[in-house]
mmCIF file as Biopython writes it, N, C-alpha, C and O atoms, coordinates in Angstrom:
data_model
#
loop_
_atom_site.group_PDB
_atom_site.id
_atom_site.type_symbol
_atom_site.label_atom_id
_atom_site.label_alt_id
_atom_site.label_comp_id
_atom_site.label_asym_id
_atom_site.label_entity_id
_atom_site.label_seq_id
_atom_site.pdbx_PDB_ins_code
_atom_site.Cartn_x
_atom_site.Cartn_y
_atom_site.Cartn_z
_atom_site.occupancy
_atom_site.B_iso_or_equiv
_atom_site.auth_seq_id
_atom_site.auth_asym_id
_atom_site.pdbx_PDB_model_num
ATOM 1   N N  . UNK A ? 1  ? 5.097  -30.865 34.017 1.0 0.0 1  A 1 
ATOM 2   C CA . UNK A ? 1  ? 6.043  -31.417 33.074 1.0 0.0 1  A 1 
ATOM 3   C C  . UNK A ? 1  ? 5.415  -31.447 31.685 1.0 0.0 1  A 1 
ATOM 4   O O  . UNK A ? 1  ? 4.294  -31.948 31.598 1.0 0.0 1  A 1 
ATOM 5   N N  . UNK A ? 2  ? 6.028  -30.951 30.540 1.0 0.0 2  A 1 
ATOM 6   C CA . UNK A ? 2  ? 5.681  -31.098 28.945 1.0 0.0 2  A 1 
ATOM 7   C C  . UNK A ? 2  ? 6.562  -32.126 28.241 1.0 0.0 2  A 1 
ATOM 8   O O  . UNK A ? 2  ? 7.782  -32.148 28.079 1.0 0.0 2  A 1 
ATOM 9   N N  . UNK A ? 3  ? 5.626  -32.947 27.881 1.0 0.0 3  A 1 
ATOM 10  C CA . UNK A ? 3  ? 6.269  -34.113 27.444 1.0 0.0 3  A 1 
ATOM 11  C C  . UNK A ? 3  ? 7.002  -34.841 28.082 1.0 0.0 3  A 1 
ATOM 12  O O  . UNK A ? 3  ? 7.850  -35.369 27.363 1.0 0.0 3  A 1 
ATOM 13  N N  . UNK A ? 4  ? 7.080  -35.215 29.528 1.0 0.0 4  A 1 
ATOM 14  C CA . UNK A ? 4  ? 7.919  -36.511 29.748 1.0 0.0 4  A 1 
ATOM 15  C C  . UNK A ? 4  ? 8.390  -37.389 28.860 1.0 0.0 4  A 1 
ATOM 16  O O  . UNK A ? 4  ? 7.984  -37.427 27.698 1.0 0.0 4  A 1 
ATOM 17  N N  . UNK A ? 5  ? 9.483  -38.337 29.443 1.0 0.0 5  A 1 
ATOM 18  C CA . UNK A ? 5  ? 10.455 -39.220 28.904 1.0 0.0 5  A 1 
ATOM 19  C C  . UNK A ? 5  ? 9.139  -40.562 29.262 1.0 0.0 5  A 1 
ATOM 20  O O  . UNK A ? 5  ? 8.380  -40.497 30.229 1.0 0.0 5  A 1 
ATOM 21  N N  . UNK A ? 6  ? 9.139  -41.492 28.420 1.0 0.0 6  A 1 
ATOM 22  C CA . UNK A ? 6  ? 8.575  -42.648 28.823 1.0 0.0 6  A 1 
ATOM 23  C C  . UNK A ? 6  ? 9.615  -43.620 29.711 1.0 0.0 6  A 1 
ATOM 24  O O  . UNK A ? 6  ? 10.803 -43.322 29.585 1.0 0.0 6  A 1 
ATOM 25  N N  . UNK A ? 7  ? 9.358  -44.557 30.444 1.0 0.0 7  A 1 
ATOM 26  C CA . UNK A ? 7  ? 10.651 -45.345 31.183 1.0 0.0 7  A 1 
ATOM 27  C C  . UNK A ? 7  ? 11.304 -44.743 31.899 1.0 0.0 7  A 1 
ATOM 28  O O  . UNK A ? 7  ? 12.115 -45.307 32.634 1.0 0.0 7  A 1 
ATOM 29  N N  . UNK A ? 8  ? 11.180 -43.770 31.889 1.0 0.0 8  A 1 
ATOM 30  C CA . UNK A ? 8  ? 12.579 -43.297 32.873 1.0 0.0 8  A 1 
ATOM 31  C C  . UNK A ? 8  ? 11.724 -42.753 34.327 1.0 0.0 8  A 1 
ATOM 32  O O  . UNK A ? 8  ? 10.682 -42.103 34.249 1.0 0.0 8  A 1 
ATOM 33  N N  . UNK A ? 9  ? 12.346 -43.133 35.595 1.0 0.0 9  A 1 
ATOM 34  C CA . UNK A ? 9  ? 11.827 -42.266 36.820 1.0 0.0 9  A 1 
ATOM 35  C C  . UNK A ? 9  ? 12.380 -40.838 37.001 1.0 0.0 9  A 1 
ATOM 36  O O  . UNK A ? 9  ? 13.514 -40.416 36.775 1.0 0.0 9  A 1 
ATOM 37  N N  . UNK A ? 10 ? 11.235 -40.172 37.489 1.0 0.0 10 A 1 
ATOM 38  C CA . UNK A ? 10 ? 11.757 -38.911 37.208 1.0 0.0 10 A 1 
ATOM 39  C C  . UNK A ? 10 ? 10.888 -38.289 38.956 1.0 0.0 10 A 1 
ATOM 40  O O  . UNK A ? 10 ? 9.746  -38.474 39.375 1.0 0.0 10 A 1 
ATOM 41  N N  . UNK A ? 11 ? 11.900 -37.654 39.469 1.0 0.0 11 A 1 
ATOM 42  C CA . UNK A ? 11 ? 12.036 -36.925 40.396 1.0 0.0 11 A 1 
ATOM 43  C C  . UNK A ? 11 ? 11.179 -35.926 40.912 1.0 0.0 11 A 1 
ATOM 44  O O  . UNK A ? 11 ? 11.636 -34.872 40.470 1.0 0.0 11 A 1 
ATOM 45  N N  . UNK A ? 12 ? 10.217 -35.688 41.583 1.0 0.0 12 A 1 
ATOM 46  C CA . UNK A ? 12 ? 9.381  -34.455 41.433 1.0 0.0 12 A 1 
ATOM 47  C C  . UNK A ? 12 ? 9.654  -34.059 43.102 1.0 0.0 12 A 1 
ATOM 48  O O  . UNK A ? 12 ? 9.046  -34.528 44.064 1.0 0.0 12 A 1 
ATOM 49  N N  . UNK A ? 13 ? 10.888 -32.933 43.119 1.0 0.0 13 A 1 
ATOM 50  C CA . UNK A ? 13 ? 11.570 -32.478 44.111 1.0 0.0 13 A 1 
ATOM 51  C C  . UNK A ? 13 ? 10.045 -31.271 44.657 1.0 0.0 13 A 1 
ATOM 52  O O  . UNK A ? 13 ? 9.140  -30.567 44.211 1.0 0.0 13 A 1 
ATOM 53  N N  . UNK A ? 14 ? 10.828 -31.865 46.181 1.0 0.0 14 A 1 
ATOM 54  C CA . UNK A ? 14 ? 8.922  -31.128 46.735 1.0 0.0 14 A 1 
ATOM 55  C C  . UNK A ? 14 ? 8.139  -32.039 47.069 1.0 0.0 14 A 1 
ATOM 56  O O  . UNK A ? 14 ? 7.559  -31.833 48.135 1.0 0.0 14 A 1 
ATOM 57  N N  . UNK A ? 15 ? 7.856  -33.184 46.433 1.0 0.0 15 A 1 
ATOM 58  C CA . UNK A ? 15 ? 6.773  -34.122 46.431 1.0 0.0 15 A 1 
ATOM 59  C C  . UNK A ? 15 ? 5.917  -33.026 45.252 1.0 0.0 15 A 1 
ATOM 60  O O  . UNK A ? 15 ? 6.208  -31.922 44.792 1.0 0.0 15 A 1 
ATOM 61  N N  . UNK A ? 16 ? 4.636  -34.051 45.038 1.0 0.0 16 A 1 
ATOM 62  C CA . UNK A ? 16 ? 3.881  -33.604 44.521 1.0 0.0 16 A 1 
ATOM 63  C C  . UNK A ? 16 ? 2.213  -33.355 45.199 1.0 0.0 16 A 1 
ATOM 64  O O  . UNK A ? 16 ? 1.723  -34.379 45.675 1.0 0.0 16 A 1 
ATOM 65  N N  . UNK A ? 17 ? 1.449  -32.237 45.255 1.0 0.0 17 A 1 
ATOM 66  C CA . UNK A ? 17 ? 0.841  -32.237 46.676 1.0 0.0 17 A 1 
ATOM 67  C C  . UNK A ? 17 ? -0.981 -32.746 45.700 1.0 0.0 17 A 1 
ATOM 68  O O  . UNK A ? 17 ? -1.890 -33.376 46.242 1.0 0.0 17 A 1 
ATOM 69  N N  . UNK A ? 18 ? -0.992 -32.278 44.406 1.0 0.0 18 A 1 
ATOM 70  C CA . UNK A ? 18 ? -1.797 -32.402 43.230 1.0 0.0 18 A 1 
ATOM 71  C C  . UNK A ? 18 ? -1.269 -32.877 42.003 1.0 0.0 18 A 1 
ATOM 72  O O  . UNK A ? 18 ? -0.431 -32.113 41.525 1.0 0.0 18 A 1 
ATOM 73  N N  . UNK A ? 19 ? -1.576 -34.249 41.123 1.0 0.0 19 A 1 
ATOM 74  C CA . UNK A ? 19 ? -0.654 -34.773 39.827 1.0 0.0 19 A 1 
ATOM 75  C C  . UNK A ? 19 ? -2.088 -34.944 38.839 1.0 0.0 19 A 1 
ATOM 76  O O  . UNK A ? 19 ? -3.186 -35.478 38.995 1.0 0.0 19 A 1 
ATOM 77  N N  . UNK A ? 20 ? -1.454 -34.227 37.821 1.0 0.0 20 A 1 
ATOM 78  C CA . UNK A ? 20 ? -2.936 -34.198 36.998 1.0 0.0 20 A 1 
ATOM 79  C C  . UNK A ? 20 ? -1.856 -35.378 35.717 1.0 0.0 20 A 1 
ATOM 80  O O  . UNK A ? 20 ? -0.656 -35.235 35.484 1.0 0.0 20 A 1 
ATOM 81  N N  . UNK A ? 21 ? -2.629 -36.267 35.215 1.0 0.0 21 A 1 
ATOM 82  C CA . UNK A ? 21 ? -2.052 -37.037 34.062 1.0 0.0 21 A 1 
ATOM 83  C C  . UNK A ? 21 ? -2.578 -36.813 32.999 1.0 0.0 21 A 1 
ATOM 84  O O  . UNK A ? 21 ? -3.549 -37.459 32.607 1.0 0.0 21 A 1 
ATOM 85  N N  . UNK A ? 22 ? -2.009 -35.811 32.306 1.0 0.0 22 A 1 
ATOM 86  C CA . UNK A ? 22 ? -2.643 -34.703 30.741 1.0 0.0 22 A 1 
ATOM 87  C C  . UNK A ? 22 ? -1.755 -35.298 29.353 1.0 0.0 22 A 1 
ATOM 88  O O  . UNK A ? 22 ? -1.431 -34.710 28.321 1.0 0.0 22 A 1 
ATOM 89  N N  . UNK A ? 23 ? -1.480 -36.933 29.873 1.0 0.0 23 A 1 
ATOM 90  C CA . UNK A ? 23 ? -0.539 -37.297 28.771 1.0 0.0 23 A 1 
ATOM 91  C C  . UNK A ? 23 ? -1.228 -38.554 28.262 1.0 0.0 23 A 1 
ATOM 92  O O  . UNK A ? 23 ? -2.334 -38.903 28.675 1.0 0.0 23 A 1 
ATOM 93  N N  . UNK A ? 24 ? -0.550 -39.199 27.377 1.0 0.0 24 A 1 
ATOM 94  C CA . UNK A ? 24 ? -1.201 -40.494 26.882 1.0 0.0 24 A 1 
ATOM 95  C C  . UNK A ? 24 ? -0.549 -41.502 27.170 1.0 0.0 24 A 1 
ATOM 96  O O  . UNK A ? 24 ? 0.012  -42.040 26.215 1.0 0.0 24 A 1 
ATOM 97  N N  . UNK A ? 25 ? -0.391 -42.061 28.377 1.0 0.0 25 A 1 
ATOM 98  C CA . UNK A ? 25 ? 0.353  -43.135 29.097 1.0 0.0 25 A 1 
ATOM 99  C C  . UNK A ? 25 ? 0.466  -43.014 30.510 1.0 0.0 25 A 1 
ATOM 100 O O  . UNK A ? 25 ? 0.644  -42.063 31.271 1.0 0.0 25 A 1 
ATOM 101 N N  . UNK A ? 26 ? 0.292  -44.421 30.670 1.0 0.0 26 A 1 
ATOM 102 C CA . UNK A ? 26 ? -0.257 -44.611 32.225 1.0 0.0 26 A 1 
ATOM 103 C C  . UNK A ? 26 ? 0.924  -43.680 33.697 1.0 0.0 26 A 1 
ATOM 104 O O  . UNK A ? 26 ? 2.068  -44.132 33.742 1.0 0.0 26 A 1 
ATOM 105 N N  . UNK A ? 27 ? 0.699  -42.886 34.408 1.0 0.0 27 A 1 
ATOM 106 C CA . UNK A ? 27 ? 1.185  -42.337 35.367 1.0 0.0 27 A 1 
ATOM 107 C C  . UNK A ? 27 ? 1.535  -43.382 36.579 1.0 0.0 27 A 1 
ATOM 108 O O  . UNK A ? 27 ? 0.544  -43.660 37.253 1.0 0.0 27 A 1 
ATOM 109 N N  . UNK A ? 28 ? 2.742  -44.009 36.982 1.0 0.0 28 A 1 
ATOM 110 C CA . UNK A ? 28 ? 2.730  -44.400 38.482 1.0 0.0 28 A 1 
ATOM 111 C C  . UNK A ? 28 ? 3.586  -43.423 39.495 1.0 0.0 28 A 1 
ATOM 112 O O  . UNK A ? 28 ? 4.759  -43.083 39.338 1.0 0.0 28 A 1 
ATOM 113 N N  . UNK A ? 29 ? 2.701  -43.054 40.576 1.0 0.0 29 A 1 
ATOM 114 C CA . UNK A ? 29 ? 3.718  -41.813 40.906 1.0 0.0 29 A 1 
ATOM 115 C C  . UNK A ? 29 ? 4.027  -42.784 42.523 1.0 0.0 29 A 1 
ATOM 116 O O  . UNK A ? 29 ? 3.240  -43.555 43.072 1.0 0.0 29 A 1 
ATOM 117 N N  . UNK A ? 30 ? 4.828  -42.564 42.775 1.0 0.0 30 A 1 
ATOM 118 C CA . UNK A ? 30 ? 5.724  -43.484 44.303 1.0 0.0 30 A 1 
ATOM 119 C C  . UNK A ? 30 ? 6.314  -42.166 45.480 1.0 0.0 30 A 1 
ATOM 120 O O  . UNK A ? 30 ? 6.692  -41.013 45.276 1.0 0.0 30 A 1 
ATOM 121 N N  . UNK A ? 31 ? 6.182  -42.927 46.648 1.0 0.0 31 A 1 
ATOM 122 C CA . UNK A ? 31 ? 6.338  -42.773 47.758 1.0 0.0 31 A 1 
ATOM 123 C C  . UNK A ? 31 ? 8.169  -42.164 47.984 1.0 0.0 31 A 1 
ATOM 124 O O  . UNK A ? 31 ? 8.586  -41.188 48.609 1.0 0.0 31 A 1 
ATOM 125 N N  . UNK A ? 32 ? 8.716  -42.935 47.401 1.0 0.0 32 A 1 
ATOM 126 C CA . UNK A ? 32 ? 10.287 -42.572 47.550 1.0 0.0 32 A 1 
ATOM 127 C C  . UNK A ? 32 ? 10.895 -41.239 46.365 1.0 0.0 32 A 1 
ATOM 128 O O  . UNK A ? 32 ? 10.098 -40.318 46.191 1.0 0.0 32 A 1 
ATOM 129 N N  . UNK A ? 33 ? 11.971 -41.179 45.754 1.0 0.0 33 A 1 
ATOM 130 C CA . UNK A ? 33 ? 12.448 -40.742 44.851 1.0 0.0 33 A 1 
ATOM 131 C C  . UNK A ? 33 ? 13.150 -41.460 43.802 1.0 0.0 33 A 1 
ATOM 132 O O  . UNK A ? 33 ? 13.618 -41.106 42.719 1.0 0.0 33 A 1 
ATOM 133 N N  . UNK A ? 34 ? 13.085 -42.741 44.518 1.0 0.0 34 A 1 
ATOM 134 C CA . UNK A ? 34 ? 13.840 -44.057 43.506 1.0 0.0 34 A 1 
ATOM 135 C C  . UNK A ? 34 ? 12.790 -44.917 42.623 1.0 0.0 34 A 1 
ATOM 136 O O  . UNK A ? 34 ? 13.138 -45.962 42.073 1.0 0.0 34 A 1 
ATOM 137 N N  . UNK A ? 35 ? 11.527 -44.416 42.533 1.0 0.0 35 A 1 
ATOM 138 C CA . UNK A ? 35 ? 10.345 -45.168 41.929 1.0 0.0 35 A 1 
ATOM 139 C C  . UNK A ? 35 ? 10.809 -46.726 42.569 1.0 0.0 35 A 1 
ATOM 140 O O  . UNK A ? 35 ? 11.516 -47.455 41.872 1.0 0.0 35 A 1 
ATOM 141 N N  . UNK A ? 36 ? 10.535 -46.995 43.400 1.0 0.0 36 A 1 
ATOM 142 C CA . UNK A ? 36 ? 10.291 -48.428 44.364 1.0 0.0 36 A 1 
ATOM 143 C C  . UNK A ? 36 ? 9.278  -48.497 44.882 1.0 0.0 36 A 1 
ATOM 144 O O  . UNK A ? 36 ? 8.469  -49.382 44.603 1.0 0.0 36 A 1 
ATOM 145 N N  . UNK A ? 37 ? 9.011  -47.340 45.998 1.0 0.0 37 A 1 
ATOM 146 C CA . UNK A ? 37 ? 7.528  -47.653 46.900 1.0 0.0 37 A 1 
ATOM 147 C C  . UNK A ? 37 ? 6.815  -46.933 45.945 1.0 0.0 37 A 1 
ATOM 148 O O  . UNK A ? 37 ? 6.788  -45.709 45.818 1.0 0.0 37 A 1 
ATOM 149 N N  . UNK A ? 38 ? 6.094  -47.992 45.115 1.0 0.0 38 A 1 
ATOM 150 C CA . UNK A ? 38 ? 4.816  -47.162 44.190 1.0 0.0 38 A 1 
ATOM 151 C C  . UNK A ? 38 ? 3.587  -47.152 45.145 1.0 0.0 38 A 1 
ATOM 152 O O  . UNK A ? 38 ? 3.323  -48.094 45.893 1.0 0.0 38 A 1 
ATOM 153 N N  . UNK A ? 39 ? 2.872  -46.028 45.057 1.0 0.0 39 A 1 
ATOM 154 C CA . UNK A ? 39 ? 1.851  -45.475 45.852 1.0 0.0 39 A 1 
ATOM 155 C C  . UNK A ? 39 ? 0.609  -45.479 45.006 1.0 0.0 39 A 1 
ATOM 156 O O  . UNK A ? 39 ? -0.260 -46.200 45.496 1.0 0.0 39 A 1 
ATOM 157 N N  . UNK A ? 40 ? 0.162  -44.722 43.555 1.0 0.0 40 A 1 
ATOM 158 C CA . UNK A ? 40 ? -0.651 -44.827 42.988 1.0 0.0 40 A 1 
ATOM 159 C C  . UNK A ? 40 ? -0.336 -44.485 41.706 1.0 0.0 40 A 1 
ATOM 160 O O  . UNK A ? 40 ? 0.679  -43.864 41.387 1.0 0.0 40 A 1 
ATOM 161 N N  . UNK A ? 41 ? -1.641 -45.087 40.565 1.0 0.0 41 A 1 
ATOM 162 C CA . UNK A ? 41 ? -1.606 -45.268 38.880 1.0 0.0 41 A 1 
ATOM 163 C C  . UNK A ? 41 ? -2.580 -44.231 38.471 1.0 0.0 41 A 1 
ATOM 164 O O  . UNK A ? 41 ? -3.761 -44.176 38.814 1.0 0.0 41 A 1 
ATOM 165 N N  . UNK A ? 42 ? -2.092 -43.611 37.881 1.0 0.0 42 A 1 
ATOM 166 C CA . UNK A ? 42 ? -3.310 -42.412 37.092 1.0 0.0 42 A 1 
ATOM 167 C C  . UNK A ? 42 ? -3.102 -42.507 35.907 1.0 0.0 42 A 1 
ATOM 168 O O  . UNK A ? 42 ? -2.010 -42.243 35.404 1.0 0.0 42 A 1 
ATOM 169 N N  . UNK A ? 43 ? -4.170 -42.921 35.229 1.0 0.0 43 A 1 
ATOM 170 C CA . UNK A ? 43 ? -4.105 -43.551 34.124 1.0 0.0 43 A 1 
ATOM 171 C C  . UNK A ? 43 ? -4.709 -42.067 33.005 1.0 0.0 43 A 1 
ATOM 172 O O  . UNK A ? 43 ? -5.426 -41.244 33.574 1.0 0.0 43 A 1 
ATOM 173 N N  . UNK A ? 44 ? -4.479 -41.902 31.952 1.0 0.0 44 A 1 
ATOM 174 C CA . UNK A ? 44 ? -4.545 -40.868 30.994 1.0 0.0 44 A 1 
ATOM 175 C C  . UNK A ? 44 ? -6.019 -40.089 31.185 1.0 0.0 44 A 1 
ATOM 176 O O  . UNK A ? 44 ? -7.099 -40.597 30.882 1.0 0.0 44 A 1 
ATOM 177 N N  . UNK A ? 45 ? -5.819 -38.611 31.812 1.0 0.0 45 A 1 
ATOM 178 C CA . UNK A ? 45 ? -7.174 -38.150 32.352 1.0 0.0 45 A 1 
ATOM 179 C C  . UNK A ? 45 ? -7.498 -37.957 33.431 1.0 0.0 45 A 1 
ATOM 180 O O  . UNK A ? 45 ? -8.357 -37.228 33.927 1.0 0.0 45 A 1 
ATOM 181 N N  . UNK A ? 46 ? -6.592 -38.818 33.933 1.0 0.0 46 A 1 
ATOM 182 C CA . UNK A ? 46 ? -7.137 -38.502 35.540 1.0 0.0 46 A 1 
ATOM 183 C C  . UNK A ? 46 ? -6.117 -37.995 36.441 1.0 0.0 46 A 1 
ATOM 184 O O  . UNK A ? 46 ? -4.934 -37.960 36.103 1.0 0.0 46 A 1 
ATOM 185 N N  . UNK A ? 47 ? -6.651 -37.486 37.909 1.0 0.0 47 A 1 
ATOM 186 C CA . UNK A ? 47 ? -5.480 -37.070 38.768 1.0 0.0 47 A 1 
ATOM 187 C C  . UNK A ? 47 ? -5.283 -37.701 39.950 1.0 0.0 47 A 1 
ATOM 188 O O  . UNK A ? 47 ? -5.574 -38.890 40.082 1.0 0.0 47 A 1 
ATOM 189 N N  . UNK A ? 48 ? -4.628 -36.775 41.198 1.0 0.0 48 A 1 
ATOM 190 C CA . UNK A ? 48 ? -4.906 -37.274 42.542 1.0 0.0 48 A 1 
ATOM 191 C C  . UNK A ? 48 ? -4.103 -36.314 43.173 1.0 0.0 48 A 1 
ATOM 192 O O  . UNK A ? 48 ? -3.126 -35.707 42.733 1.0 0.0 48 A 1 
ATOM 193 N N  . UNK A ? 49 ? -4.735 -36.255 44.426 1.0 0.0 49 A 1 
ATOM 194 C CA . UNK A ? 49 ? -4.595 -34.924 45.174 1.0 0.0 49 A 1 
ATOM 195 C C  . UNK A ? 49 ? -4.071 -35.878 46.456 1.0 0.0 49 A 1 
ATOM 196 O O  . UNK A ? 49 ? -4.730 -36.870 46.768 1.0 0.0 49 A 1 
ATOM 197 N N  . UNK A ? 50 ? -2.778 -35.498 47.218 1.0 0.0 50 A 1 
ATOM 198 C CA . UNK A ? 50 ? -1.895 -36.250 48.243 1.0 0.0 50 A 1 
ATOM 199 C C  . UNK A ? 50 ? -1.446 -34.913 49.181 1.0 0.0 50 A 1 
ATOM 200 O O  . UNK A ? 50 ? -1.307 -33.786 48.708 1.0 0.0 50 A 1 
ATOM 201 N N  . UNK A ? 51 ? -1.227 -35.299 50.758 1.0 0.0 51 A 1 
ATOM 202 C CA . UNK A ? 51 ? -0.901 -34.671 51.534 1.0 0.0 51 A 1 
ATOM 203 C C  . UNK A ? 51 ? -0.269 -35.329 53.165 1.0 0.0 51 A 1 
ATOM 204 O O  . UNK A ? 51 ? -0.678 -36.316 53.777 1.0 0.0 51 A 1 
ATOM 205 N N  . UNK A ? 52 ? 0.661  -34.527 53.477 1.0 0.0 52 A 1 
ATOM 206 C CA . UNK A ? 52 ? 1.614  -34.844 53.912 1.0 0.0 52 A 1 
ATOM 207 C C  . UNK A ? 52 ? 2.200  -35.982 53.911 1.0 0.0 52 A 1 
ATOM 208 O O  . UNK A ? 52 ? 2.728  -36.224 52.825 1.0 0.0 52 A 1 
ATOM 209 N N  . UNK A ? 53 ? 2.365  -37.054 54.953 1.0 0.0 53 A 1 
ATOM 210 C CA . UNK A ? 53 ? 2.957  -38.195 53.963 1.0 0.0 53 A 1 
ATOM 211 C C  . UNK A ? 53 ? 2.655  -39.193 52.913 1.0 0.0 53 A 1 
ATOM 212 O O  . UNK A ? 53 ? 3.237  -40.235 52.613 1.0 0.0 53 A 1 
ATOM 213 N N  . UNK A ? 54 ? 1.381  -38.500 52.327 1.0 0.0 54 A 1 
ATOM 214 C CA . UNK A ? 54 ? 1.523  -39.608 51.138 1.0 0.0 54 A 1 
ATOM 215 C C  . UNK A ? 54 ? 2.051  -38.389 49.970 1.0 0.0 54 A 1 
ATOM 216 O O  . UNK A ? 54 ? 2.097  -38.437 48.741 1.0 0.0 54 A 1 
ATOM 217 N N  . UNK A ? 55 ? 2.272  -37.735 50.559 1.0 0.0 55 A 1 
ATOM 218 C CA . UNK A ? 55 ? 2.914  -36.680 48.913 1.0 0.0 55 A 1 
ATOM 219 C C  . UNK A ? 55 ? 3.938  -37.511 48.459 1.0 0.0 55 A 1 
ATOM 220 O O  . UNK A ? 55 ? 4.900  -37.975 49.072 1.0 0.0 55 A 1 
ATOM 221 N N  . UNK A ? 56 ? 3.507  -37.663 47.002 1.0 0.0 56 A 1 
ATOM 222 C CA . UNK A ? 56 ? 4.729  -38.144 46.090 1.0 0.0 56 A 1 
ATOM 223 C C  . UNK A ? 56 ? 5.579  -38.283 46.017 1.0 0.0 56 A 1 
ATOM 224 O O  . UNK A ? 56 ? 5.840  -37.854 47.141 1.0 0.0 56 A 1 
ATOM 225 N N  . UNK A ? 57 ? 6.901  -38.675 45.481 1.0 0.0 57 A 1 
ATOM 226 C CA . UNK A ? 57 ? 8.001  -37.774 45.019 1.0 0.0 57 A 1 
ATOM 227 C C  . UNK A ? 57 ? 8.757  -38.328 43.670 1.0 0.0 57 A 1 
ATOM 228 O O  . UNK A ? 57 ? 9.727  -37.687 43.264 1.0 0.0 57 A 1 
ATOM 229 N N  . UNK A ? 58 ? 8.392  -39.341 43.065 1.0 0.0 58 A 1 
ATOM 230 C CA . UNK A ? 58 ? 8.987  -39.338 42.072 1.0 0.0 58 A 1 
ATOM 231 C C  . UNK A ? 58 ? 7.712  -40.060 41.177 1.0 0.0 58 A 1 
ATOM 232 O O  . UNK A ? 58 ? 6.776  -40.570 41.793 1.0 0.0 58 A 1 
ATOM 233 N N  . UNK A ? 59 ? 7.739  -40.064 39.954 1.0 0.0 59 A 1 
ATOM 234 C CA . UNK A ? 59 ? 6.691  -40.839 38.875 1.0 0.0 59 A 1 
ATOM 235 C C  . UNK A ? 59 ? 7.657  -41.410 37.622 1.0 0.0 59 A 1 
ATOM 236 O O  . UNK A ? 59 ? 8.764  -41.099 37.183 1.0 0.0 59 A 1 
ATOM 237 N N  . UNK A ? 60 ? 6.631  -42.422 37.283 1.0 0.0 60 A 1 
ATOM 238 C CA . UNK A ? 60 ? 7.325  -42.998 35.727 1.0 0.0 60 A 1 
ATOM 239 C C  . UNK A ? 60 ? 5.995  -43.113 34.969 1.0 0.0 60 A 1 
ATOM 240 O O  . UNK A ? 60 ? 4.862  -43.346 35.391 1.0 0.0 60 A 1 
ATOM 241 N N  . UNK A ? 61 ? 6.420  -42.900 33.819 1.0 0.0 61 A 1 
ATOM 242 C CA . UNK A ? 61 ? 5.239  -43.012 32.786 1.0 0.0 61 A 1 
ATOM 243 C C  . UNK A ? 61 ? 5.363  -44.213 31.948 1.0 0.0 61 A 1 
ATOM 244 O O  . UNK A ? 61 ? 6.476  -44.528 31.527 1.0 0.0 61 A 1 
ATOM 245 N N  . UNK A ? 62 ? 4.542  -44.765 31.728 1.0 0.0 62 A 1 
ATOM 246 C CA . UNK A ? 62 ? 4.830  -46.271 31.098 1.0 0.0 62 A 1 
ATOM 247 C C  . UNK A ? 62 ? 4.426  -47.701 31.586 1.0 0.0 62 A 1 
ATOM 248 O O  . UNK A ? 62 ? 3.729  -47.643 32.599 1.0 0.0 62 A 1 
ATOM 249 N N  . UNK A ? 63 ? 4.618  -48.674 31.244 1.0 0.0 63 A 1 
ATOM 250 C CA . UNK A ? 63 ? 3.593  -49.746 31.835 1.0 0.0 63 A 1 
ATOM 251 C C  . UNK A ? 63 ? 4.939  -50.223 32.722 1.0 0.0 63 A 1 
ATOM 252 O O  . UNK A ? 63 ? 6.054  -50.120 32.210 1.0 0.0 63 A 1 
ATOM 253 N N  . UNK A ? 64 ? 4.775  -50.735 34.041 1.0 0.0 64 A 1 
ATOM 254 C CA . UNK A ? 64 ? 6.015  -51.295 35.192 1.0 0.0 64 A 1 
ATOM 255 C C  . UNK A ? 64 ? 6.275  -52.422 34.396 1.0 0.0 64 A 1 
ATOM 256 O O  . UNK A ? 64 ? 7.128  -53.240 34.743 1.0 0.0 64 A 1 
#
């Protein structure tokens, strides 16, 4: 993604199996597609590598 929206949950159809956070604001990426079950925070710089059921599927950028 180039330039995400801040606040808004956003969908990452697929899951995500590797999330690199190459932006300047905190990453929470969640378990569902409704950003509810948050799973993990990647904070500016860093990533995280997930597989089978903990793959992702949706993130928000911004403080919860």
């Amino acid at each position: 993604m180039l330039n995400p929206p801040d606040e808004e949950c956003i969908v990452m159809p697929g899951g995500g199996g590797v999330v690199n956070n190459i932006t300047d604001t905190v990453a929470t990426v969640f378990r569902d597609e409704g950003c509810s079950v948050p799973q993990d925070t990647l904070y500016p710089g860093n990533s995280g590598a997930y597989g089978g059921a903990d793959v992702p599927h949706s993130v928000y950028f911004g403080q919860l």
